[in-house]
PDB file of C-alpha atoms in Angstrom:
ATOM      1  CA  MET A  28     -17.415  12.053  18.879  1.00  0.00           C
ATOM      2  CA  SER A  29     -17.603  15.353  20.697  1.00  0.00           C
ATOM      3  CA  ASN A  30     -14.481  17.343  21.558  1.00  0.00           C
ATOM      4  CA  ARG A  31     -15.650  17.648  25.132  1.00  0.00           C
ATOM      5  CA  PHE A  32     -14.932  14.026  25.960  1.00  0.00           C
ATOM      6  CA  LYS A  33     -12.018  13.344  23.640  1.00  0.00           C
ATOM      7  CA  PRO A  34     -10.350  10.006  24.514  1.00  0.00           C
ATOM      8  CA  LYS A  35      -6.668   9.853  25.429  1.00  0.00           C
ATOM      9  CA  TYR A  36      -4.604   7.047  23.922  1.00  0.00           C
ATOM     10  CA  ASN A  37      -1.127   5.869  24.860  1.00  0.00           C
ATOM     11  CA  ILE A  38      -0.187   5.319  21.207  1.00  0.00           C
ATOM     12  CA  LYS A  39       1.227   8.117  19.062  1.00  0.00           C
ATOM     13  CA  LYS A  40       2.371   8.459  15.466  1.00  0.00           C
ATOM     14  CA  GLY A  41       5.839   6.944  14.986  1.00  0.00           C
ATOM     15  CA  ASP A  42       5.583   4.494  17.918  1.00  0.00           C
ATOM     16  CA  LYS A  43       6.638   0.865  17.615  1.00  0.00           C
ATOM     17  CA  VAL A  44       3.666  -1.408  18.236  1.00  0.00           C
ATOM     18  CA  VAL A  45       2.804  -5.107  18.095  1.00  0.00           C
ATOM     19  CA  ILE A  46      -0.489  -6.372  16.683  1.00  0.00           C
ATOM     20  CA  ILE A  47      -2.111  -8.579  19.331  1.00  0.00           C
ATOM     21  CA  ALA A  48      -5.314  -9.590  17.499  1.00  0.00           C
ATOM     22  CA  GLY A  49      -6.569 -10.173  13.967  1.00  0.00           C
ATOM     23  CA  ASP A  50      -5.143 -11.626  10.767  1.00  0.00           C
ATOM     24  CA  ASP A  51      -1.798  -9.794  11.118  1.00  0.00           C
ATOM     25  CA  LYS A  52      -1.230 -10.889  14.738  1.00  0.00           C
ATOM     26  CA  ASP A  53       2.486 -11.225  15.484  1.00  0.00           C
ATOM     27  CA  LEU A  54       3.771 -10.652  19.012  1.00  0.00           C
ATOM     28  CA  LYS A  55       7.450 -10.749  17.979  1.00  0.00           C
ATOM     29  CA  LYS A  56       7.416  -8.273  15.075  1.00  0.00           C
ATOM     30  CA  PRO A  57       7.285  -4.565  16.002  1.00  0.00           C
ATOM     31  CA  ARG A  58       5.810  -2.233  13.382  1.00  0.00           C
ATOM     32  CA  THR A  59       5.541   1.542  13.071  1.00  0.00           C
ATOM     33  CA  VAL A  60       2.344   3.564  13.542  1.00  0.00           C
ATOM     34  CA  LEU A  61       1.755   5.746  10.486  1.00  0.00           C
ATOM     35  CA  GLU A  62      -1.382   7.554  11.703  1.00  0.00           C
ATOM     36  CA  VAL A  63      -3.687   7.700  14.735  1.00  0.00           C
ATOM     37  CA  ILE A  64      -7.374   8.428  14.041  1.00  0.00           C
ATOM     38  CA  VAL A  65      -8.522   9.650  17.477  1.00  0.00           C
ATOM     39  CA  ASP A  66     -12.186  10.250  16.562  1.00  0.00           C
ATOM     40  CA  LYS A  67     -12.719   6.644  15.466  1.00  0.00           C
ATOM     41  CA  GLY A  68     -10.232   4.990  17.846  1.00  0.00           C
ATOM     42  CA  ARG A  69      -8.173   3.465  15.048  1.00  0.00           C
ATOM     43  CA  VAL A  70      -4.530   3.333  13.952  1.00  0.00           C
ATOM     44  CA  VAL A  71      -2.843   2.779  10.608  1.00  0.00           C
ATOM     45  CA  VAL A  72       0.106   0.422  11.064  1.00  0.00           C
ATOM     46  CA  GLU A  73       2.876  -0.059   8.511  1.00  0.00           C
ATOM     47  CA  GLY A  74       2.491  -3.337   6.601  1.00  0.00           C
ATOM     48  CA  ALA A  75      -0.678  -4.430   8.423  1.00  0.00           C
ATOM     49  CA  ASN A  76      -4.265  -4.858   7.176  1.00  0.00           C
ATOM     50  CA  ILE A  77      -3.332  -4.442   3.500  1.00  0.00           C
ATOM     51  CA  VAL A  78      -6.364  -3.909   1.238  1.00  0.00           C
ATOM     52  CA  THR A  79      -6.561  -3.552  -2.539  1.00  0.00           C
ATOM     53  CA  LYS A  80      -8.040  -0.305  -3.758  1.00  0.00           C
ATOM     54  CA  HIS A  81      -9.231   0.244  -7.321  1.00  0.00           C
ATOM     55  CA  THR A  82      -8.364   3.752  -8.516  1.00  0.00           C
ATOM     56  CA  LYS A  83      -9.428   5.659 -11.612  1.00  0.00           C
ATOM     57  CA  PRO A  84      -6.835   7.546 -13.637  1.00  0.00           C
ATOM     58  CA  SER A  85      -6.518  11.163 -12.476  1.00  0.00           C
ATOM     59  CA  ALA A  86      -4.144  14.100 -12.811  1.00  0.00           C
ATOM     60  CA  SER A  87      -1.999  12.906  -9.898  1.00  0.00           C
ATOM     61  CA  ASN A  88      -2.219   9.197 -10.803  1.00  0.00           C
ATOM     62  CA  THR A  89      -2.336   8.980 -14.606  1.00  0.00           C
ATOM     63  CA  GLN A  90      -2.027   5.186 -14.664  1.00  0.00           C
ATOM     64  CA  GLY A  91      -4.872   4.199 -12.323  1.00  0.00           C
ATOM     65  CA  GLY A  92      -5.412   0.503 -11.562  1.00  0.00           C
ATOM     66  CA  ILE A  93      -5.199  -1.593  -8.401  1.00  0.00           C
ATOM     67  CA  VAL A  94      -3.227  -0.166  -5.459  1.00  0.00           C
ATOM     68  CA  LYS A  95      -2.382  -1.922  -2.180  1.00  0.00           C
ATOM     69  CA  VAL A  96      -2.981   0.349   0.849  1.00  0.00           C
ATOM     70  CA  GLU A  97      -2.835  -0.062   4.635  1.00  0.00           C
ATOM     71  CA  ALA A  98      -6.295   0.195   6.207  1.00  0.00           C
ATOM     72  CA  PRO A  99      -6.892   1.302   9.808  1.00  0.00           C
ATOM     73  CA  ILE A 100      -7.271  -1.255  12.608  1.00  0.00           C
ATOM     74  CA  HIS A 101      -8.821  -0.731  16.028  1.00  0.00           C
ATOM     75  CA  ILE A 102      -6.495   0.720  18.653  1.00  0.00           C
ATOM     76  CA  SER A 103      -7.353  -2.076  21.102  1.00  0.00           C
ATOM     77  CA  ASN A 104      -5.718  -4.602  18.749  1.00  0.00           C
ATOM     78  CA  VAL A 105      -2.246  -3.054  19.114  1.00  0.00           C
ATOM     79  CA  GLN A 106       0.097  -2.803  22.086  1.00  0.00           C
ATOM     80  CA  LEU A 107       3.214  -0.681  22.514  1.00  0.00           C
ATOM     81  CA  TRP A 108       6.561  -2.433  22.021  1.00  0.00           C
ATOM     82  CA  ASP A 109       9.066  -2.242  24.856  1.00  0.00           C
ATOM     83  CA  ALA A 110      12.526  -2.237  23.256  1.00  0.00           C
ATOM     84  CA  LYS A 111      14.396  -2.965  26.491  1.00  0.00           C
ATOM     85  CA  SER A 112      12.475  -6.146  27.373  1.00  0.00           C
ATOM     86  CA  GLY A 113      11.855  -7.050  23.717  1.00  0.00           C
ATOM     87  CA  ALA A 114       8.152  -7.693  24.261  1.00  0.00           C
ATOM     88  CA  PRO A 115       4.808  -5.880  24.214  1.00  0.00           C
ATOM     89  CA  ALA A 116       4.105  -3.956  27.423  1.00  0.00           C
ATOM     90  CA  LYS A 117       1.330  -2.067  29.136  1.00  0.00           C
ATOM     91  CA  ILE A 118       1.837   1.633  29.801  1.00  0.00           C
ATOM     92  CA  LYS A 119       1.317   3.947  32.741  1.00  0.00           C
ATOM     93  CA  ARG A 120       1.448   7.730  32.604  1.00  0.00           C
ATOM     94  CA  SER A 121       3.124   9.910  35.179  1.00  0.00           C
ATOM     95  CA  ARG A 122       4.405  13.459  35.469  1.00  0.00           C
ATOM     96  CA  GLU A 123       8.108  14.206  35.449  1.00  0.00           C
ATOM     97  CA  ASN A 124       9.201  17.847  35.687  1.00  0.00           C
ATOM     98  CA  GLY A 125       5.649  18.943  34.864  1.00  0.00           C
ATOM     99  CA  LYS A 126       5.572  16.889  31.677  1.00  0.00           C
ATOM    100  CA  LEU A 127       3.433  13.797  31.085  1.00  0.00           C
ATOM    101  CA  VAL A 128       5.590  10.773  30.166  1.00  0.00           C
ATOM    102  CA  ARG A 129       4.714   7.193  29.238  1.00  0.00           C
ATOM    103  CA  ILE A 130       6.446   4.509  31.292  1.00  0.00           C
ATOM    104  CA  SER A 131       6.518   0.805  30.454  1.00  0.00           C
ATOM    105  CA  LYS A 132       5.141  -1.370  33.256  1.00  0.00           C
ATOM    106  CA  LYS A 133       7.350  -4.274  32.178  1.00  0.00           C
ATOM    107  CA  SER A 134      10.787  -2.612  32.252  1.00  0.00           C
ATOM    108  CA  GLY A 135      10.135   0.779  33.891  1.00  0.00           C
ATOM    109  CA  GLU A 136      11.715   2.623  30.939  1.00  0.00           C
ATOM    110  CA  VAL A 137      10.349   5.912  29.581  1.00  0.00           C
ATOM    111  CA  ILE A 138       8.934   5.472  26.079  1.00  0.00           C
ATOM    112  CA  LYS A 139       9.907   8.276  23.719  1.00  0.00           C
TER     113      LYS A 139
END
């Protein structure tokens, strides 16, 4: 994807999100975003989409073997968690004091 038309997402690293589609779908369990891959439109969520990876022994990992790792999922399959209402919520962006903030449409609270 070109840098000229870089997409803007409402989800950042460290946010609490809920998975709304796929095998790990759970609308009541908020999880933490570990990484946002903007170019591919994907997020890595803690404890979701676990895959087994076979690794060879190396200098950093002398044992090798089978490792369980979180794989990225599409950003459209997650929704931000609104702590005040205790449910997933859509987000709107607005400027406050010249700074862009994310506001929950469900409760009206600013998401940090």
